[in-house]
């Protein structure tokens, strides 16, 4: 079994108060590193989903030019790297990032259960020093069965934890609004509250948490999830009118908008993260392609908008 990483060590000492004698030097070094990270701000990665039409070395060069610190790399079906090719292609991707002066901070995967492909991905990530991944999604299927479906997801998460733990890779559960489990912060808390933060992480999301908790629900969700927060995205949205139904009820939909233009109060969201002690990576999602965007941008348009988003967010991190 791999040795605990710095994040694991800090959680253990904070929870048990056992930072004595033999551990004192290591703890001091860890705290110094944490303080240095906090001083320099949250690292900003860019989610590679909107840039998958470009080869990874080119993506790395572009991300460096627009001011990013690294990548949130898609390793899933249809992603930059197919899961079955991870052993062959991920080392080259990590090297390309290093050559550009960047880091692959984590992988976005489709893992929801143990299997040979998932284990190979975890083993390869571990060998390359990538210590966390985003999991795939669990869907809410039947109204009236939420409690049973939550129990089923907990069992699946327990199985994924068991698979990932020997490799020292933290599986992180993303909050995604709509018909997902979890769709909001309290939902995720109920799923993971019986697991240690050493074994599973919360992937918080300002857009999705504000969709489901617009006034203060997003902040209350962060409050509950504090010890587990291991990743954060950065994206924003707006509401727009659509049609009325046969009864005359106005319908609404959401669209992705630039980070500075959306409903979520981004400075307050980041302030809350900092208050909880989170100074880790933030992934710029840049989902500006297709009909759910304020404009259907091409890849060059996404690059330009992402550069603006990074400049805006740097003020607060």
Tab-separated table of N, CA and C in Angstrom, residues 150 157 173-175 182-193 201-204 225:
chain	number	residue	atom	x	y	z
A	150	UNK	N	-29.983	6.418	-2.904
A	150	UNK	CA	-28.857	6.945	-2.125
A	150	UNK	C	-28.079	5.802	-1.476
A	157	UNK	N	-19.862	3.741	-3.859
A	157	UNK	CA	-18.735	4.568	-3.430
A	157	UNK	C	-17.801	3.775	-2.518
A	173	UNK	N	-16.153	13.061	-5.541
A	173	UNK	CA	-17.519	13.033	-6.059
A	173	UNK	C	-17.941	14.446	-6.418
A	174	UNK	N	-18.291	14.645	-7.673
A	174	UNK	CA	-18.677	15.964	-8.188
A	174	UNK	C	-20.158	16.216	-7.947
A	175	UNK	N	-20.476	17.415	-7.485
A	175	UNK	CA	-21.873	17.836	-7.340
A	175	UNK	C	-22.358	18.337	-8.696
A	182	UNK	N	-24.818	13.119	-6.301
A	182	UNK	CA	-25.555	14.183	-5.623
A	182	UNK	C	-25.833	15.363	-6.552
A	183	UNK	N	-26.923	16.084	-6.255
A	183	UNK	CA	-27.255	17.277	-7.026
A	183	UNK	C	-26.995	18.562	-6.249
A	184	UNK	N	-26.676	18.460	-4.958
A	184	UNK	CA	-26.392	19.648	-4.145
A	184	UNK	C	-25.524	19.255	-2.959
A	185	UNK	N	-25.052	20.239	-2.221
A	185	UNK	CA	-24.076	19.979	-1.177
A	185	UNK	C	-24.573	19.100	-0.053
A	186	UNK	N	-25.797	19.337	0.413
A	186	UNK	CA	-26.340	18.515	1.493
A	186	UNK	C	-26.489	17.068	1.042
A	187	UNK	N	-26.857	16.889	-0.194
A	187	UNK	CA	-26.982	15.571	-0.810
A	187	UNK	C	-25.651	14.814	-0.726
A	188	UNK	N	-24.561	15.504	-1.118
A	188	UNK	CA	-23.253	14.871	-1.079
A	188	UNK	C	-22.831	14.571	0.358
A	189	UNK	N	-23.124	15.491	1.271
A	189	UNK	CA	-22.789	15.251	2.679
A	189	UNK	C	-23.436	13.965	3.186
A	190	UNK	N	-24.690	13.761	2.848
A	190	UNK	CA	-25.374	12.546	3.291
A	190	UNK	C	-24.729	11.297	2.696
A	191	UNK	N	-24.165	11.422	1.513
A	191	UNK	CA	-23.523	10.273	0.875
A	191	UNK	C	-22.185	9.912	1.512
A	192	UNK	N	-21.419	10.931	1.950
A	192	UNK	CA	-20.031	10.657	2.337
A	192	UNK	C	-19.739	10.885	3.817
A	193	UNK	N	-20.727	11.296	4.596
A	193	UNK	CA	-20.454	11.663	5.988
A	193	UNK	C	-19.919	10.506	6.820
A	201	UNK	N	-13.277	12.340	-1.441
A	201	UNK	CA	-13.280	13.792	-1.457
A	201	UNK	C	-14.544	14.363	-2.072
A	202	UNK	N	-14.859	15.590	-1.691
A	202	UNK	CA	-15.968	16.342	-2.282
A	202	UNK	C	-15.417	17.254	-3.372
A	203	UNK	N	-16.040	17.192	-4.528
A	203	UNK	CA	-15.703	18.074	-5.645
A	203	UNK	C	-16.829	19.099	-5.739
A	204	UNK	N	-16.570	20.307	-5.217
A	204	UNK	CA	-17.609	21.330	-5.150
A	204	UNK	C	-17.636	22.137	-6.443
A	225	UNK	N	-19.524	20.296	3.974
A	225	UNK	CA	-18.538	19.472	3.274
A	225	UNK	C	-17.098	19.840	3.598
